[in-house]
mmCIF file of C-alpha atoms in Angstrom:
data_model
loop_
_atom_site.group_PDB
_atom_site.id
_atom_site.type_symbol
_atom_site.label_atom_id
_atom_site.label_comp_id
_atom_site.label_asym_id
_atom_site.label_seq_id
_atom_site.Cartn_x
_atom_site.Cartn_y
_atom_site.Cartn_z
ATOM 1 C CA UNK P 19 27.195 -32.629 -15.095
ATOM 2 C CA UNK P 20 27.218 -29.132 -13.674
ATOM 3 C CA UNK P 21 25.104 -26.648 -15.626
ATOM 4 C CA UNK P 22 27.166 -24.207 -17.744
ATOM 5 C CA UNK P 23 28.639 -21.235 -15.971
ATOM 6 C CA UNK P 24 28.294 -22.701 -12.478
ATOM 7 C CA UNK P 25 31.307 -23.394 -10.289
ATOM 8 C CA UNK P 26 29.927 -23.790 -6.794
ATOM 9 C CA UNK P 27 31.994 -25.723 -4.323
ATOM 10 C CA UNK P 28 30.460 -29.060 -3.405
ATOM 11 C CA UNK P 29 30.399 -29.970 0.257
ATOM 12 C CA UNK P 30 31.007 -26.539 1.780
ATOM 13 C CA UNK P 31 29.151 -26.347 5.077
ATOM 14 C CA UNK P 32 26.690 -23.495 5.479
ATOM 15 C CA UNK P 33 24.276 -22.515 8.250
ATOM 16 C CA UNK P 34 20.827 -23.945 7.570
ATOM 17 C CA UNK P 35 19.301 -20.589 6.621
ATOM 18 C CA UNK P 36 22.089 -19.810 4.154
ATOM 19 C CA UNK P 37 21.952 -23.306 2.675
ATOM 20 C CA UNK P 38 18.197 -22.993 2.162
ATOM 21 C CA UNK P 39 18.650 -19.648 0.411
ATOM 22 C CA UNK P 40 21.349 -21.139 -1.799
ATOM 23 C CA UNK P 41 19.123 -24.068 -2.725
ATOM 24 C CA UNK P 42 16.247 -21.735 -3.557
ATOM 25 C CA UNK P 43 18.494 -19.625 -5.781
ATOM 26 C CA UNK P 44 19.677 -22.716 -7.632
ATOM 27 C CA UNK P 45 16.152 -24.076 -7.952
ATOM 28 C CA UNK P 46 14.939 -20.763 -9.368
ATOM 29 C CA UNK P 47 17.565 -20.909 -12.105
ATOM 30 C CA UNK P 48 16.584 -24.463 -13.033
ATOM 31 C CA UNK P 49 12.817 -23.939 -12.907
ATOM 32 C CA UNK P 50 13.005 -20.743 -14.962
ATOM 33 C CA UNK P 51 15.235 -22.380 -17.545
ATOM 34 C CA UNK P 52 13.430 -25.728 -17.794
ATOM 35 C CA UNK P 53 9.937 -25.346 -16.358
ATOM 36 C CA UNK P 54 8.582 -27.424 -13.502
ATOM 37 C CA UNK P 55 7.982 -30.699 -15.326
ATOM 38 C CA UNK P 56 11.342 -30.833 -17.112
ATOM 39 C CA UNK P 57 13.339 -29.813 -14.041
ATOM 40 C CA UNK P 58 14.829 -32.598 -11.949
ATOM 41 C CA UNK P 59 16.000 -32.613 -8.357
ATOM 42 C CA UNK P 60 19.301 -33.972 -9.682
ATOM 43 C CA UNK P 61 19.706 -30.802 -11.755
ATOM 44 C CA UNK P 62 18.957 -28.563 -8.787
ATOM 45 C CA UNK P 63 21.336 -30.406 -6.462
ATOM 46 C CA UNK P 64 24.054 -30.290 -9.115
ATOM 47 C CA UNK P 65 23.461 -26.590 -9.676
ATOM 48 C CA UNK P 66 23.752 -25.914 -5.942
ATOM 49 C CA UNK P 67 26.837 -28.101 -5.594
ATOM 50 C CA UNK P 68 25.228 -30.393 -3.003
ATOM 51 C CA UNK P 69 24.195 -34.015 -2.840
ATOM 52 C CA UNK P 70 20.552 -34.995 -3.301
ATOM 53 C CA UNK P 71 20.275 -36.090 0.365
ATOM 54 C CA UNK P 72 21.262 -32.540 1.412
ATOM 55 C CA UNK P 73 18.610 -31.101 -0.903
ATOM 56 C CA UNK P 74 15.973 -33.471 0.499
ATOM 57 C CA UNK P 75 16.894 -32.486 4.057
ATOM 58 C CA UNK P 76 15.560 -29.017 3.266
ATOM 59 C CA UNK P 77 12.771 -29.840 0.788
ATOM 60 C CA UNK P 78 11.006 -33.215 0.845
ATOM 61 C CA UNK P 79 10.119 -33.031 -2.846
ATOM 62 C CA UNK P 80 10.170 -30.968 -6.020
ATOM 63 C CA UNK P 81 6.709 -29.535 -5.409
ATOM 64 C CA UNK P 82 7.699 -28.349 -1.921
ATOM 65 C CA UNK P 83 10.692 -26.584 -3.421
ATOM 66 C CA UNK P 84 8.608 -25.000 -6.168
ATOM 67 C CA UNK P 85 5.947 -23.808 -3.721
ATOM 68 C CA UNK P 86 8.590 -22.231 -1.481
ATOM 69 C CA UNK P 87 9.897 -20.277 -4.462
ATOM 70 C CA UNK P 88 6.404 -19.384 -5.601
ATOM 71 C CA UNK P 89 5.434 -18.040 -2.183
ATOM 72 C CA UNK P 90 8.555 -15.872 -2.107
ATOM 73 C CA UNK P 91 7.765 -14.494 -5.570
ATOM 74 C CA UNK P 92 4.120 -13.824 -4.708
ATOM 75 C CA UNK P 93 5.094 -12.070 -1.470
ATOM 76 C CA UNK P 94 7.494 -9.839 -3.405
ATOM 77 C CA UNK P 95 4.825 -8.712 -5.868
ATOM 78 C CA UNK P 96 2.283 -8.045 -3.112
ATOM 79 C CA UNK P 97 4.818 -6.106 -1.040
ATOM 80 C CA UNK P 98 5.789 -4.051 -4.105
ATOM 81 C CA UNK P 99 2.151 -3.196 -4.728
ATOM 82 C CA UNK P 100 1.617 -2.208 -1.092
ATOM 83 C CA UNK P 101 4.640 0.087 -1.131
ATOM 84 C CA UNK P 102 3.472 1.660 -4.380
ATOM 85 C CA UNK P 103 0.058 2.508 -2.941
ATOM 86 C CA UNK P 104 1.614 3.863 0.242
ATOM 87 C CA UNK P 105 4.171 5.965 -1.612
ATOM 88 C CA UNK P 106 1.829 8.880 -2.359
ATOM 89 C CA UNK P 107 -1.642 10.292 -1.690
ATOM 90 C CA UNK P 108 -1.974 11.454 -5.305
ATOM 91 C CA UNK P 109 -4.084 8.845 -7.080
ATOM 92 C CA UNK P 110 -2.658 9.526 -10.538
ATOM 93 C CA UNK P 111 0.806 8.871 -9.138
ATOM 94 C CA UNK P 112 -0.530 5.823 -7.315
ATOM 95 C CA UNK P 113 -1.683 4.305 -10.605
ATOM 96 C CA UNK P 114 1.750 4.863 -12.127
ATOM 97 C CA UNK P 115 3.531 3.511 -9.041
ATOM 98 C CA UNK P 116 1.355 0.384 -9.017
ATOM 99 C CA UNK P 117 2.063 -0.227 -12.701
ATOM 100 C CA UNK P 118 5.766 0.183 -12.020
ATOM 101 C CA UNK P 119 5.508 -2.427 -9.248
ATOM 102 C CA UNK P 120 4.449 -5.064 -11.781
ATOM 103 C CA UNK P 121 6.743 -3.944 -14.583
ATOM 104 C CA UNK P 122 9.760 -3.778 -12.245
ATOM 105 C CA UNK P 123 9.085 -7.323 -11.130
ATOM 106 C CA UNK P 124 8.668 -8.577 -14.695
ATOM 107 C CA UNK P 125 11.925 -6.893 -15.694
ATOM 108 C CA UNK P 126 13.935 -8.677 -12.988
ATOM 109 C CA UNK P 127 17.039 -10.419 -14.243
ATOM 110 C CA UNK P 128 16.260 -13.686 -12.457
ATOM 111 C CA UNK P 129 13.098 -14.402 -14.469
ATOM 112 C CA UNK P 130 11.156 -15.188 -11.281
ATOM 113 C CA UNK P 131 7.982 -13.767 -12.839
ATOM 114 C CA UNK P 132 7.747 -16.935 -14.926
ATOM 115 C CA UNK P 133 6.981 -18.924 -11.784
ATOM 116 C CA UNK P 134 3.912 -16.766 -11.162
ATOM 117 C CA UNK P 135 2.682 -15.753 -14.592
ATOM 118 C CA UNK P 136 3.936 -18.566 -16.834
ATOM 119 C CA UNK P 137 3.718 -21.565 -14.522
ATOM 120 C CA UNK P 138 3.230 -24.946 -16.200
ATOM 121 C CA UNK P 139 1.726 -26.297 -12.979
ATOM 122 C CA UNK P 140 -1.476 -24.238 -12.669
ATOM 123 C CA UNK P 141 -3.627 -27.373 -12.378
ATOM 124 C CA UNK P 142 -1.998 -28.059 -8.996
ATOM 125 C CA UNK P 143 -4.377 -26.561 -6.377
ATOM 126 C CA UNK P 144 -1.609 -25.229 -4.119
ATOM 127 C CA UNK P 145 0.044 -23.490 -7.077
ATOM 128 C CA UNK P 146 -3.241 -22.033 -8.322
ATOM 129 C CA UNK P 147 -3.985 -20.753 -4.817
ATOM 130 C CA UNK P 148 -0.605 -19.028 -4.573
ATOM 131 C CA UNK P 149 -0.963 -17.379 -7.982
ATOM 132 C CA UNK P 150 -4.508 -16.219 -7.239
ATOM 133 C CA UNK P 151 -3.204 -14.704 -3.998
ATOM 134 C CA UNK P 152 -1.317 -12.094 -6.016
ATOM 135 C CA UNK P 153 -4.438 -10.928 -7.817
ATOM 136 C CA UNK P 154 -6.665 -11.122 -4.746
ATOM 137 C CA UNK P 155 -4.396 -9.311 -2.297
ATOM 138 C CA UNK P 156 -3.255 -6.612 -4.721
ATOM 139 C CA UNK P 157 -6.849 -6.044 -5.815
ATOM 140 C CA UNK P 158 -8.027 -5.855 -2.206
ATOM 141 C CA UNK P 159 -5.531 -3.074 -1.448
ATOM 142 C CA UNK P 160 -6.476 -1.135 -4.577
ATOM 143 C CA UNK P 161 -10.197 -1.666 -3.917
ATOM 144 C CA UNK P 162 -9.828 -0.033 -0.495
ATOM 145 C CA UNK P 163 -8.369 3.079 -2.147
ATOM 146 C CA UNK P 164 -11.126 3.163 -4.779
ATOM 147 C CA UNK P 165 -13.847 2.701 -2.190
ATOM 148 C CA UNK P 166 -12.454 5.363 0.126
ATOM 149 C CA UNK P 167 -12.044 7.914 -2.658
ATOM 150 C CA UNK P 168 -15.195 7.285 -4.719
ATOM 151 C CA UNK P 169 -17.723 5.877 -2.281
ATOM 152 C CA UNK P 170 -18.478 3.040 -4.704
ATOM 153 C CA UNK P 171 -19.840 -0.142 -3.090
ATOM 154 C CA UNK P 172 -17.315 -2.750 -2.058
ATOM 155 C CA UNK P 173 -18.034 -5.203 -4.876
ATOM 156 C CA UNK P 174 -17.901 -2.466 -7.520
ATOM 157 C CA UNK P 175 -14.605 -1.209 -6.100
ATOM 158 C CA UNK P 176 -13.214 -4.731 -6.121
ATOM 159 C CA UNK P 177 -14.254 -5.322 -9.742
ATOM 160 C CA UNK P 178 -12.478 -2.146 -10.831
ATOM 161 C CA UNK P 179 -9.429 -3.107 -8.771
ATOM 162 C CA UNK P 180 -9.233 -6.593 -10.299
ATOM 163 C CA UNK P 181 -9.464 -4.973 -13.733
ATOM 164 C CA UNK P 182 -6.529 -2.686 -12.949
ATOM 165 C CA UNK P 183 -4.448 -5.580 -11.624
ATOM 166 C CA UNK P 184 -5.274 -7.619 -14.709
ATOM 167 C CA UNK P 185 -4.233 -4.722 -16.937
ATOM 168 C CA UNK P 186 -0.933 -4.448 -15.093
ATOM 169 C CA UNK P 187 -0.193 -8.180 -15.168
ATOM 170 C CA UNK P 188 -1.132 -8.850 -18.784
ATOM 171 C CA UNK P 189 0.470 -5.735 -20.241
ATOM 172 C CA UNK P 190 3.685 -6.208 -18.252
ATOM 173 C CA UNK P 191 3.927 -9.824 -19.332
ATOM 174 C CA UNK P 192 3.363 -8.828 -22.966
ATOM 175 C CA UNK P 193 5.923 -6.045 -22.694
ATOM 176 C CA UNK P 194 8.671 -8.259 -21.283
ATOM 177 C CA UNK P 195 8.177 -10.970 -23.920
ATOM 178 C CA UNK P 196 6.858 -9.298 -27.075
ATOM 179 C CA UNK P 197 7.111 -5.504 -26.955
ATOM 180 C CA UNK P 198 10.739 -5.070 -27.968
ATOM 181 C CA UNK P 199 11.658 -1.472 -28.652
ATOM 182 C CA UNK P 200 9.391 0.056 -26.008
ATOM 183 C CA UNK P 201 11.282 1.134 -22.904
ATOM 184 C CA UNK P 202 9.949 0.211 -19.488
ATOM 185 C CA UNK P 203 9.202 3.835 -18.604
ATOM 186 C CA UNK P 204 7.373 4.377 -21.893
ATOM 187 C CA UNK P 205 5.358 1.183 -21.425
ATOM 188 C CA UNK P 206 4.396 2.138 -17.888
ATOM 189 C CA UNK P 207 3.457 5.626 -19.075
ATOM 190 C CA UNK P 208 1.219 4.292 -21.810
ATOM 191 C CA UNK P 209 -0.616 1.747 -19.673
ATOM 192 C CA UNK P 210 -0.903 3.884 -16.532
ATOM 193 C CA UNK P 211 -2.233 6.722 -18.714
ATOM 194 C CA UNK P 212 -4.905 4.415 -20.068
ATOM 195 C CA UNK P 213 -5.784 3.202 -16.573
ATOM 196 C CA UNK P 214 -5.891 6.705 -15.110
ATOM 197 C CA UNK P 215 -8.155 8.047 -17.868
ATOM 198 C CA UNK P 216 -10.630 5.357 -16.912
ATOM 199 C CA UNK P 217 -10.456 5.428 -13.125
ATOM 200 C CA UNK P 218 -10.453 9.219 -12.802
ATOM 201 C CA UNK P 219 -13.960 9.280 -14.265
ATOM 202 C CA UNK P 220 -15.290 8.143 -10.902
ATOM 203 C CA UNK P 221 -15.682 11.287 -8.756
ATOM 204 C CA UNK P 222 -14.197 11.758 -5.328
ATOM 205 C CA UNK P 223 -16.631 11.274 -2.470
ATOM 206 C CA UNK P 224 -16.682 15.011 -1.694
ATOM 207 C CA UNK P 225 -17.456 16.010 -5.282
ATOM 208 C CA UNK P 226 -20.896 16.234 -6.899
#
């Protein structure tokens, strides 16, 4: 049975790259709706309008498919964070831009954030590694800014950076699931204001 609302044409031939993208889109819908354990390759193939052998030509198993989606989601968050930090030299604006990077991702219509922040497969080492990559790489970029601007030692800068990333992740996840009535801009303003009031207490390297 085709999932409700889907009317893709079975058997249409697509270039390999386009077929892979189509399969990933269909898999995302199924994983977000059902979670990893409840999702079946049959459901994903049906959603994409292809046979299971076609699906297996591109992804040997369900975990391979999930990891491909997870890597894409993690790359998107990291790239968003990098662009936010590069968007300005004003550190107050950087904090706000970085918060927006997480909130924008959480607010996405496709629900992809659930793969990263609400995965039911975190005991799988490859999944845990991918999820940790978001925190580690975003924190590393932020730590470089903190270190350059404050002169704090590397480990201290990294601890502060991980704290900021954690604040962004947890608050954005809470906002998208439980904070009805607070607009995205208001939520970002509240949390980035809190973060900035803390981080600005560390003086610039050329101040005494």
